[in-house]
Coordinates of C-alpha atoms in Angstrom, one line a residue:
Chain A
M1285 CA 146.9 -20.1 -21.4
P1286 CA 143.7 -19.7 -23.4
T1287 CA 140.6 -21.8 -22.7
L1288 CA 138.5 -23.9 -25.1
L1289 CA 135.1 -25.3 -24.4
V1290 CA 134.0 -27.9 -26.9
T1291 CA 130.8 -29.9 -26.9
G1292 CA 130.3 -33.5 -28.1
A1293 CA 134.0 -34.2 -27.3
N1294 CA 133.8 -37.9 -26.6
R1295 CA 134.4 -38.8 -30.2
G1296 CA 134.8 -37.5 -33.7
L1297 CA 135.7 -33.9 -34.4
G1298 CA 135.0 -32.8 -30.8
L1299 CA 137.6 -35.3 -29.5
E1300 CA 140.1 -34.3 -32.2
L1301 CA 139.7 -30.6 -31.3
A1302 CA 140.2 -31.4 -27.6
R1303 CA 143.4 -33.3 -28.5
T1304 CA 144.7 -30.6 -30.9
Y1305 CA 144.1 -27.7 -28.5
A1306 CA 145.4 -29.7 -25.5
A1307 CA 148.6 -30.4 -27.4
A1308 CA 148.9 -26.7 -28.0
G1309 CA 148.8 -26.1 -24.3
W1310 CA 145.2 -24.7 -24.0
T1311 CA 143.0 -25.4 -21.0
I1312 CA 140.2 -27.6 -22.2
H1313 CA 136.6 -27.9 -20.9
A1314 CA 135.2 -30.8 -22.9
T1315 CA 131.6 -32.0 -22.7
A1316 CA 130.0 -35.3 -23.4
R1317 CA 126.6 -36.8 -22.6
D1318 CA 128.2 -39.7 -20.7
P1319 CA 131.7 -38.9 -19.4
A1320 CA 132.0 -42.4 -17.9
R1321 CA 132.0 -43.8 -21.4
A1322 CA 134.3 -41.2 -22.9
A1323 CA 137.5 -43.1 -22.4
E1324 CA 139.4 -41.6 -25.3
L1325 CA 138.5 -38.1 -24.1
R1326 CA 139.6 -38.8 -20.6
A1327 CA 142.9 -40.2 -21.9
V1328 CA 143.8 -36.9 -23.7
A1329 CA 147.0 -35.5 -22.2
G1330 CA 146.9 -32.0 -20.9
A1331 CA 144.7 -29.7 -18.9
V1332 CA 141.4 -31.3 -19.8
E1333 CA 138.3 -31.2 -17.6
V1334 CA 135.4 -33.4 -18.8
H1335 CA 131.9 -32.2 -18.0
R1336 CA 128.6 -34.0 -18.4
L1337 CA 126.3 -32.2 -20.9
D1338 CA 123.4 -33.1 -23.0
I1339 CA 123.2 -29.9 -24.9
A1340 CA 119.4 -30.4 -25.4
D1341 CA 118.8 -30.4 -21.7
P1342 CA 118.2 -26.9 -20.4
A1343 CA 118.9 -27.9 -16.8
Q1344 CA 122.3 -29.4 -17.7
V1345 CA 123.2 -26.2 -19.7
Q1346 CA 122.4 -24.2 -16.6
D1347 CA 124.4 -26.4 -14.4
L1348 CA 127.4 -26.1 -16.7
A1349 CA 127.1 -22.4 -16.9
A1350 CA 127.0 -22.3 -13.1
A1351 CA 130.1 -24.5 -12.8
L1352 CA 131.9 -22.2 -15.2
D1353 CA 130.8 -19.0 -13.6
G1354 CA 133.7 -16.5 -13.7
T1355 CA 135.7 -18.7 -16.2
A1356 CA 136.8 -16.8 -19.3
I1357 CA 136.3 -18.9 -22.4
D1358 CA 138.4 -17.8 -25.4
L1359 CA 136.8 -20.2 -27.8
L1360 CA 133.5 -22.0 -27.6
V1361 CA 133.0 -24.7 -30.2
N1362 CA 129.4 -25.8 -30.6
N1363 CA 130.3 -29.2 -32.1
A1364 CA 127.7 -31.6 -30.8
G1365 CA 125.1 -32.4 -33.4
V1366 CA 123.1 -35.2 -35.0
N1367 CA 121.9 -37.0 -38.1
M1368 CA 124.2 -36.2 -40.9
L1369 CA 123.7 -39.5 -42.7
E1370 CA 119.9 -39.6 -42.9
R1371 CA 118.4 -41.4 -45.9
T1372 CA 114.8 -40.0 -45.7
S1373 CA 112.7 -39.0 -48.6
L1374 CA 109.6 -36.8 -48.6
A1375 CA 107.4 -39.9 -48.4
D1376 CA 108.9 -41.3 -45.2
L1377 CA 109.7 -38.2 -43.2
D1378 CA 109.6 -38.8 -39.4
Y1379 CA 108.3 -35.4 -38.2
E1380 CA 108.8 -36.0 -34.5
G1381 CA 112.4 -37.1 -35.2
W1382 CA 112.8 -33.9 -37.3
E1383 CA 111.7 -31.8 -34.4
R1384 CA 114.3 -33.6 -32.1
D1385 CA 116.9 -32.8 -34.7
F1386 CA 116.0 -29.1 -34.6
A1387 CA 116.2 -29.2 -30.8
V1388 CA 119.7 -30.6 -30.9
N1389 CA 121.2 -29.0 -34.0
T1390 CA 119.5 -25.6 -34.0
V1391 CA 118.2 -24.6 -30.6
A1392 CA 120.7 -26.2 -28.2
P1393 CA 123.8 -24.5 -29.6
L1394 CA 122.1 -21.1 -29.3
R1395 CA 120.9 -21.9 -25.8
L1396 CA 124.4 -22.8 -24.7
S1397 CA 126.0 -19.8 -26.5
A1398 CA 123.5 -17.5 -24.8
A1399 CA 124.4 -19.0 -21.4
L1400 CA 128.1 -18.7 -22.0
A1401 CA 128.2 -15.4 -24.0
G1402 CA 129.5 -13.6 -20.9
N1403 CA 132.3 -16.0 -20.4
V1404 CA 133.4 -15.6 -24.0
A1405 CA 133.1 -11.8 -23.9
A1406 CA 135.3 -11.8 -20.8
S1407 CA 138.1 -13.6 -22.6
G1408 CA 140.9 -12.5 -24.9
G1409 CA 139.9 -14.8 -27.8
K1410 CA 136.2 -13.9 -27.8
T1411 CA 135.2 -16.5 -30.4
I1412 CA 132.1 -18.7 -30.7
A1413 CA 132.2 -21.2 -33.5
F1414 CA 129.4 -23.5 -34.6
M1415 CA 129.8 -26.7 -36.6
S1416 CA 127.4 -26.1 -39.4
S1417 CA 127.6 -27.9 -42.7
R1418 CA 127.8 -27.2 -46.4
A1419 CA 124.7 -29.4 -46.6
G1420 CA 122.9 -26.4 -44.9
S1421 CA 123.8 -24.1 -47.7
I1422 CA 120.6 -23.5 -49.6
T1423 CA 122.4 -21.9 -52.5
S1424 CA 124.7 -24.8 -53.0
N1425 CA 122.0 -27.5 -52.7
I1426 CA 121.7 -29.3 -56.0
A1427 CA 121.3 -32.8 -54.8
G1428 CA 118.2 -32.7 -52.7
G1429 CA 117.4 -35.3 -50.0
R1430 CA 118.6 -35.1 -46.3
Y1431 CA 115.7 -32.9 -45.4
R1432 CA 116.2 -33.0 -41.7
Y1433 CA 119.9 -32.3 -41.7
R1434 CA 119.8 -29.6 -44.3
S1435 CA 117.0 -27.7 -42.7
T1436 CA 118.4 -27.8 -39.2
K1437 CA 121.8 -26.5 -40.4
A1438 CA 120.1 -23.8 -42.5
A1439 CA 118.1 -22.7 -39.5
L1440 CA 121.3 -22.8 -37.4
N1441 CA 123.0 -20.6 -39.9
A1442 CA 120.2 -18.0 -39.7
A1443 CA 120.4 -18.0 -35.9
I1444 CA 124.2 -17.7 -36.0
R1445 CA 124.0 -14.7 -38.3
S1446 CA 121.6 -13.0 -35.9
L1447 CA 123.8 -13.9 -32.9
A1448 CA 126.9 -12.6 -34.6
L1449 CA 125.3 -9.2 -35.2
D1450 CA 124.0 -9.1 -31.6
L1451 CA 127.3 -10.0 -30.0
L1452 CA 129.7 -8.0 -32.2
P1453 CA 129.2 -4.9 -30.0
R1454 CA 130.7 -7.0 -27.1
G1455 CA 133.7 -7.9 -29.3
V1456 CA 132.6 -11.5 -29.8
I1457 CA 133.1 -13.1 -33.2
C1458 CA 130.6 -15.8 -34.1
V1459 CA 131.1 -18.0 -37.1
A1460 CA 129.4 -20.9 -38.8
V1461 CA 131.9 -23.4 -40.2
H1462 CA 131.9 -26.4 -42.5
P1463 CA 134.5 -28.7 -41.0
G1464 CA 134.8 -30.8 -44.1
W1465 CA 133.5 -34.3 -44.6
A1466 CA 135.6 -36.2 -42.1
R1467 CA 135.9 -39.9 -41.3
T1468 CA 134.1 -39.9 -38.0
D1469 CA 131.2 -42.1 -36.9
M1470 CA 128.9 -39.4 -38.4
G1471 CA 130.9 -38.9 -41.6
G1472 CA 131.5 -42.6 -42.3
P1473 CA 134.6 -44.4 -43.7
E1474 CA 134.2 -43.0 -47.2
A1475 CA 134.6 -39.4 -46.1
A1476 CA 137.2 -37.2 -47.6
I1477 CA 139.5 -36.2 -44.7
S1478 CA 140.6 -37.6 -41.4
P1479 CA 139.3 -36.1 -38.1
A1480 CA 142.8 -34.9 -37.3
E1481 CA 143.1 -33.1 -40.6
S1482 CA 139.8 -31.4 -40.0
A1483 CA 140.7 -30.3 -36.5
G1484 CA 144.1 -29.0 -37.8
W1485 CA 142.4 -26.9 -40.4
L1486 CA 139.8 -25.6 -38.0
K1487 CA 142.4 -24.6 -35.4
A1488 CA 144.4 -22.7 -38.1
L1489 CA 141.2 -21.0 -39.1
F1490 CA 140.1 -20.1 -35.6
D1491 CA 143.6 -18.8 -34.8
R1492 CA 143.3 -16.2 -37.5
L1493 CA 139.7 -15.0 -37.2
E1494 CA 139.1 -11.2 -37.2
P1495 CA 136.0 -9.2 -36.5
H1496 CA 135.2 -9.0 -40.2
H1497 CA 134.6 -12.7 -40.2
A1498 CA 131.8 -12.4 -37.7
G1499 CA 128.5 -13.7 -39.0
H1500 CA 130.1 -15.5 -42.0
F1501 CA 129.8 -19.1 -43.2
L1502 CA 133.3 -20.4 -43.6
N1503 CA 134.8 -23.6 -45.1
Y1504 CA 137.5 -25.2 -43.0
D1505 CA 140.2 -23.7 -45.1
G1506 CA 138.8 -20.2 -44.6
G1507 CA 136.9 -19.9 -47.9
E1508 CA 133.5 -18.2 -47.8
L1509 CA 130.4 -20.4 -48.3
P1510 CA 127.1 -19.0 -49.6
W1511 CA 123.9 -19.3 -47.5
Chain B
M1140 CA 92.2 -28.8 -68.1
P1141 CA 89.2 -31.0 -69.0
P1142 CA 86.2 -28.9 -70.1
G1143 CA 83.9 -28.2 -67.2
S1144 CA 86.5 -28.7 -64.4
K1145 CA 87.3 -25.9 -62.1
P1146 CA 90.8 -24.9 -61.1
T1147 CA 91.3 -25.8 -57.4
V1148 CA 93.4 -24.1 -54.8
V1149 CA 94.1 -25.2 -51.2
I1150 CA 95.0 -22.4 -48.8
T1151 CA 96.1 -22.9 -45.2
G1152 CA 95.5 -20.2 -42.5
A1153 CA 92.7 -18.7 -44.7
N1154 CA 90.7 -17.3 -41.8
R1155 CA 92.4 -13.9 -41.8
G1156 CA 95.2 -11.8 -43.2
I1157 CA 96.9 -12.8 -46.4
G1158 CA 95.2 -16.2 -46.5
L1159 CA 91.8 -14.7 -46.3
E1160 CA 92.6 -12.3 -49.1
F1161 CA 93.9 -15.1 -51.3
A1162 CA 90.6 -17.0 -50.6
R1163 CA 88.6 -13.9 -51.5
R1164 CA 90.3 -13.4 -54.8
F1165 CA 90.3 -17.1 -55.9
G1166 CA 86.6 -17.4 -54.8
A1167 CA 85.7 -14.3 -56.9
D1168 CA 87.7 -15.7 -59.8
R1169 CA 85.6 -18.8 -59.8
W1170 CA 88.1 -21.3 -58.5
R1171 CA 87.2 -24.0 -56.0
V1172 CA 88.8 -22.9 -52.8
H1173 CA 89.6 -25.4 -50.0
A1174 CA 90.3 -23.3 -47.0
A1175 CA 92.1 -25.2 -44.2
V1176 CA 91.8 -23.4 -40.8
R1177 CA 92.2 -24.4 -37.2
D1178 CA 88.8 -23.1 -36.1
P1179 CA 86.1 -22.8 -38.8
D1180 CA 83.6 -21.7 -36.2
S1181 CA 85.4 -18.4 -35.7
A1182 CA 86.3 -17.9 -39.3
E1183 CA 83.3 -15.6 -40.0
D1184 CA 85.0 -13.4 -42.7
L1185 CA 86.1 -16.6 -44.5
K1186 CA 82.6 -18.2 -44.4
A1187 CA 81.1 -14.9 -45.7
L1188 CA 83.1 -14.9 -48.9
D1189 CA 81.5 -15.2 -52.3
G1190 CA 82.3 -18.2 -54.4
D1191 CA 82.9 -21.9 -54.1
V1192 CA 84.8 -21.8 -50.8
V1193 CA 84.9 -24.9 -48.7
V1194 CA 86.1 -24.5 -45.1
H1195 CA 87.9 -27.4 -43.5
P1196 CA 89.0 -27.8 -39.9
V1197 CA 92.7 -28.6 -40.0
D1198 CA 95.5 -28.1 -37.5
V1199 CA 98.5 -28.2 -39.9
T1200 CA 100.7 -29.5 -37.2
S1201 CA 98.7 -32.7 -36.8
D1202 CA 99.6 -35.7 -39.0
L1203 CA 96.2 -37.1 -38.4
Q1204 CA 94.2 -34.0 -39.3
V1205 CA 96.3 -33.3 -42.4
R1206 CA 95.8 -36.8 -43.6
E1207 CA 92.1 -36.7 -43.0
F1208 CA 91.9 -33.4 -44.9
A1209 CA 93.8 -34.9 -47.8
D1210 CA 91.6 -38.0 -47.7
S1211 CA 88.5 -35.8 -47.8
L1212 CA 89.5 -34.5 -51.2
A1213 CA 89.1 -38.0 -52.5
G1214 CA 91.9 -37.7 -55.1
A1215 CA 90.5 -34.5 -56.6
P1216 CA 93.1 -32.6 -58.5
V1217 CA 94.6 -29.6 -56.8
D1218 CA 96.2 -27.0 -59.1
L1219 CA 97.7 -24.8 -56.4
L1220 CA 98.7 -25.2 -52.8
I1221 CA 99.3 -22.0 -50.8
N1222 CA 101.1 -22.9 -47.6
N1223 CA 100.2 -19.6 -45.9
A1224 CA 99.6 -20.6 -42.2
G1225 CA 102.4 -19.4 -40.0
I1226 CA 103.2 -17.8 -36.7
I1227 CA 105.5 -15.1 -35.5
G1228 CA 106.3 -16.9 -32.3
P1229 CA 107.4 -15.2 -29.0
R1230 CA 108.0 -11.5 -29.4
G1231 CA 111.3 -11.6 -27.5
L1232 CA 113.6 -10.1 -30.1
T1233 CA 117.0 -10.1 -28.4
L1234 CA 119.3 -12.8 -27.0
D1235 CA 118.5 -11.9 -23.4
D1236 CA 114.8 -12.4 -23.7
M1237 CA 114.7 -15.4 -25.9
D1238 CA 112.2 -18.1 -25.3
F1239 CA 114.1 -21.2 -26.2
G1240 CA 111.2 -23.5 -25.2
A1241 CA 109.0 -22.0 -27.8
W1242 CA 111.5 -22.3 -30.6
V1243 CA 110.7 -25.9 -31.7
E1244 CA 106.9 -25.0 -31.8
V1245 CA 107.6 -22.2 -34.2
L1246 CA 109.7 -24.5 -36.4
R1247 CA 106.9 -27.0 -36.2
V1248 CA 104.3 -24.6 -37.6
N1249 CA 106.4 -22.6 -40.0
A1250 CA 108.8 -25.2 -41.5
L1251 CA 107.5 -28.7 -40.9
S1252 CA 103.8 -28.2 -41.4
P1253 CA 104.1 -26.8 -45.0
V1254 CA 106.2 -29.9 -45.8
R1255 CA 103.6 -32.2 -44.2
M1256 CA 100.8 -30.5 -46.2
L1257 CA 102.7 -30.7 -49.5
G1258 CA 103.5 -34.4 -48.9
A1259 CA 99.9 -35.2 -48.1
L1260 CA 98.6 -33.4 -51.2
L1261 CA 101.2 -34.6 -53.6
P1262 CA 98.9 -37.0 -55.4
N1263 CA 96.3 -34.3 -55.8
L1264 CA 98.9 -31.8 -57.0
E1265 CA 100.3 -34.3 -59.6
A1266 CA 96.7 -34.8 -60.8
G1267 CA 96.2 -31.1 -61.2
G1268 CA 97.0 -28.9 -64.2
R1269 CA 99.0 -26.2 -62.7
K1270 CA 101.1 -28.3 -60.3
M1271 CA 102.2 -25.4 -58.2
V1272 CA 103.1 -24.9 -54.5
V1273 CA 103.5 -21.4 -53.1
N1274 CA 105.1 -21.1 -49.6
I1275 CA 104.5 -17.8 -47.9
T1276 CA 107.9 -17.2 -46.3
S1277 CA 109.6 -14.0 -45.2
R1278 CA 112.5 -11.8 -46.1
M1279 CA 113.5 -12.3 -42.4
G1280 CA 114.5 -15.8 -43.4
S1281 CA 117.0 -14.5 -45.9
I1282 CA 120.2 -15.2 -44.1
G1283 CA 122.2 -13.0 -46.5
D1284 CA 119.8 -10.2 -45.9
A1285 CA 119.7 -10.6 -42.1
G1286 CA 119.5 -8.1 -39.3
G1287 CA 120.1 -9.2 -35.7
G1288 CA 117.5 -10.6 -33.2
S1289 CA 114.3 -12.4 -34.0
Y1290 CA 116.2 -15.7 -33.9
V1291 CA 113.2 -17.9 -33.7
Y1292 CA 111.2 -16.4 -36.6
R1293 CA 114.2 -15.9 -38.9
S1294 CA 115.4 -19.5 -38.4
S1295 CA 112.0 -20.9 -38.9
K1296 CA 111.7 -19.2 -42.3
A1297 CA 115.2 -20.2 -43.3
A1298 CA 114.3 -23.8 -42.4
L1299 CA 111.2 -23.5 -44.5
N1300 CA 113.3 -22.1 -47.4
A1301 CA 115.8 -24.9 -47.1
A1302 CA 113.2 -27.6 -46.9
M1303 CA 111.2 -26.3 -49.9
K1304 CA 114.2 -25.7 -52.1
N1305 CA 115.1 -29.4 -51.3
I1306 CA 111.6 -30.5 -52.2
A1307 CA 111.7 -28.5 -55.4
L1308 CA 114.9 -30.4 -56.4
D1309 CA 113.4 -33.8 -55.5
L1310 CA 110.2 -33.2 -57.3
A1311 CA 111.6 -31.4 -60.4
D1312 CA 111.1 -34.5 -62.6
R1313 CA 107.4 -34.5 -61.8
G1314 CA 106.9 -31.1 -63.3
L1315 CA 106.0 -29.4 -60.0
T1316 CA 106.8 -25.7 -59.4
V1317 CA 107.6 -25.1 -55.7
V1318 CA 108.4 -21.5 -54.8
M1319 CA 109.0 -19.3 -51.8
I1320 CA 107.4 -15.8 -51.7
H1321 CA 107.9 -13.0 -49.3
P1322 CA 104.6 -11.2 -49.1
G1323 CA 106.0 -7.9 -48.0
W1324 CA 105.6 -6.4 -44.6
V1325 CA 101.8 -6.6 -44.6
S1326 CA 99.3 -4.8 -42.4
T1327 CA 97.6 -8.0 -41.0
D1328 CA 97.3 -9.0 -37.3
M1329 CA 100.9 -10.5 -37.7
G1330 CA 102.4 -7.5 -39.5
G1331 CA 100.7 -4.8 -37.5
A1332 CA 98.7 -1.8 -38.5
S1333 CA 101.7 0.3 -39.4
A1334 CA 103.1 -2.2 -41.9
P1335 CA 103.5 -0.5 -45.3
V1336 CA 101.7 -3.1 -47.6
T1337 CA 98.0 -3.9 -47.6
P1338 CA 96.9 -7.5 -47.9
E1339 CA 95.2 -6.5 -51.1
D1340 CA 98.4 -5.1 -52.7
S1341 CA 100.5 -8.0 -51.4
V1342 CA 98.1 -10.6 -52.9
T1343 CA 97.7 -8.6 -56.1
G1344 CA 101.5 -8.8 -56.5
M1345 CA 101.7 -12.4 -55.6
L1346 CA 98.9 -13.4 -58.0
S1347 CA 100.6 -11.7 -60.8
L1348 CA 103.9 -13.4 -59.9
I1349 CA 102.2 -16.8 -59.6
D1350 CA 100.7 -16.4 -63.0
S1351 CA 104.1 -15.8 -64.5
L1352 CA 105.8 -18.8 -63.0
G1353 CA 106.5 -22.3 -64.4
P1354 CA 108.6 -25.4 -63.8
S1355 CA 111.8 -23.6 -64.7
D1356 CA 111.2 -21.3 -61.7
T1357 CA 111.0 -24.1 -59.2
G1358 CA 113.0 -23.7 -56.0
R1359 CA 113.3 -19.9 -56.2
F1360 CA 112.7 -17.2 -53.6
F1361 CA 110.8 -14.1 -54.6
D1362 CA 109.1 -11.2 -53.0
Y1363 CA 105.5 -10.2 -53.9
Q1364 CA 106.8 -7.9 -56.6
G1365 CA 108.7 -10.6 -58.3
E1366 CA 112.2 -9.6 -57.2
T1367 CA 114.6 -12.5 -56.3
I1368 CA 115.7 -12.5 -52.7
P1369 CA 119.0 -14.1 -51.7
W1370 CA 119.1 -17.1 -49.4

């Protein structure tokens, strides 16, 4: 059976993806910063192994890569991320916090993907997906605000595009996805769709990815989003 | 502009390269030039320029130094801010030789610092006549135009573009014009001697473009010849 690795799987979309893929019979490697407190994740039925991982900690990334040495990973979902609901304006920007957001949202997913690129290339599925956001689309930005979130996701998109080009010769498909605005802790109760709906859409999308999707920015329903 | 008052430009990273050329041209054109550089002592070419060029010690990554610089202007109007200071970062171009540790530092200089400077000078810009902010970005930050590799530099300029488009939207009702300009691949220390565009030609193009821009152009991404670049 194919293997999924999903980060930030203790709650939200990560948890829902673990559930959805486990129900489909996949082997799941699910990561969380604090597995002891990830009760819902540990309760997911199926072949689920939970790993400790703070994606912003290079030593923990290295430990995980070592633990997974030789394991083919058909789908790597870089889901862990922060700070979607910021309310900052230009006048009250916290620059140190902004740098931390870059470290988690932009740098960490690339560090993890670089560490596991071999595992993905050795699989049948050969896919690396990144949870980006429509908020990171510079073209679509008409609302302003949310400086930190928008810029970290735009920077992530730029890095994903480069990664996609660099890994395509190895047959690996890298995509940036907008998972929809979902009713998770990050999305809030007013959000448009349920986490389960989002995970369902995403699995359907990931199941049908082809090499020509590599390096694209996709909505959860497969539609193309502009940079 | 009130009679007798000089147009004023603030330029970061003015000690060499494109920033130095901007300072030279504005100084010769009788603007007041406030040149913000990390190390005035070594900025010999800048200090030798003709015109009303004031050199300030400013590390653009320091909240304190940027605030002190802004305070030193004592509310004086600034017509144009050129966020030029930037770094190329580690030269590792491929995934295998990436320096992840350096990435946040490049984002700090290339994306956050221009925002910090704009924020600090906003009152001065609003008091000015031209109300313009030019951010020196790069075509390498165009995600739609992208090649592979150079993750750190590309993403830092994409982040700058995203942040400044955002600011353009937020400040539109104050009549500010905030734009991103790709200067070309310029034969400076950063671009290298084999780059096809001289600093003189790059700045000539950018000055002509800047002259033509107004509030309706805010939030746009151009190259030094005035062509629009995709995000």
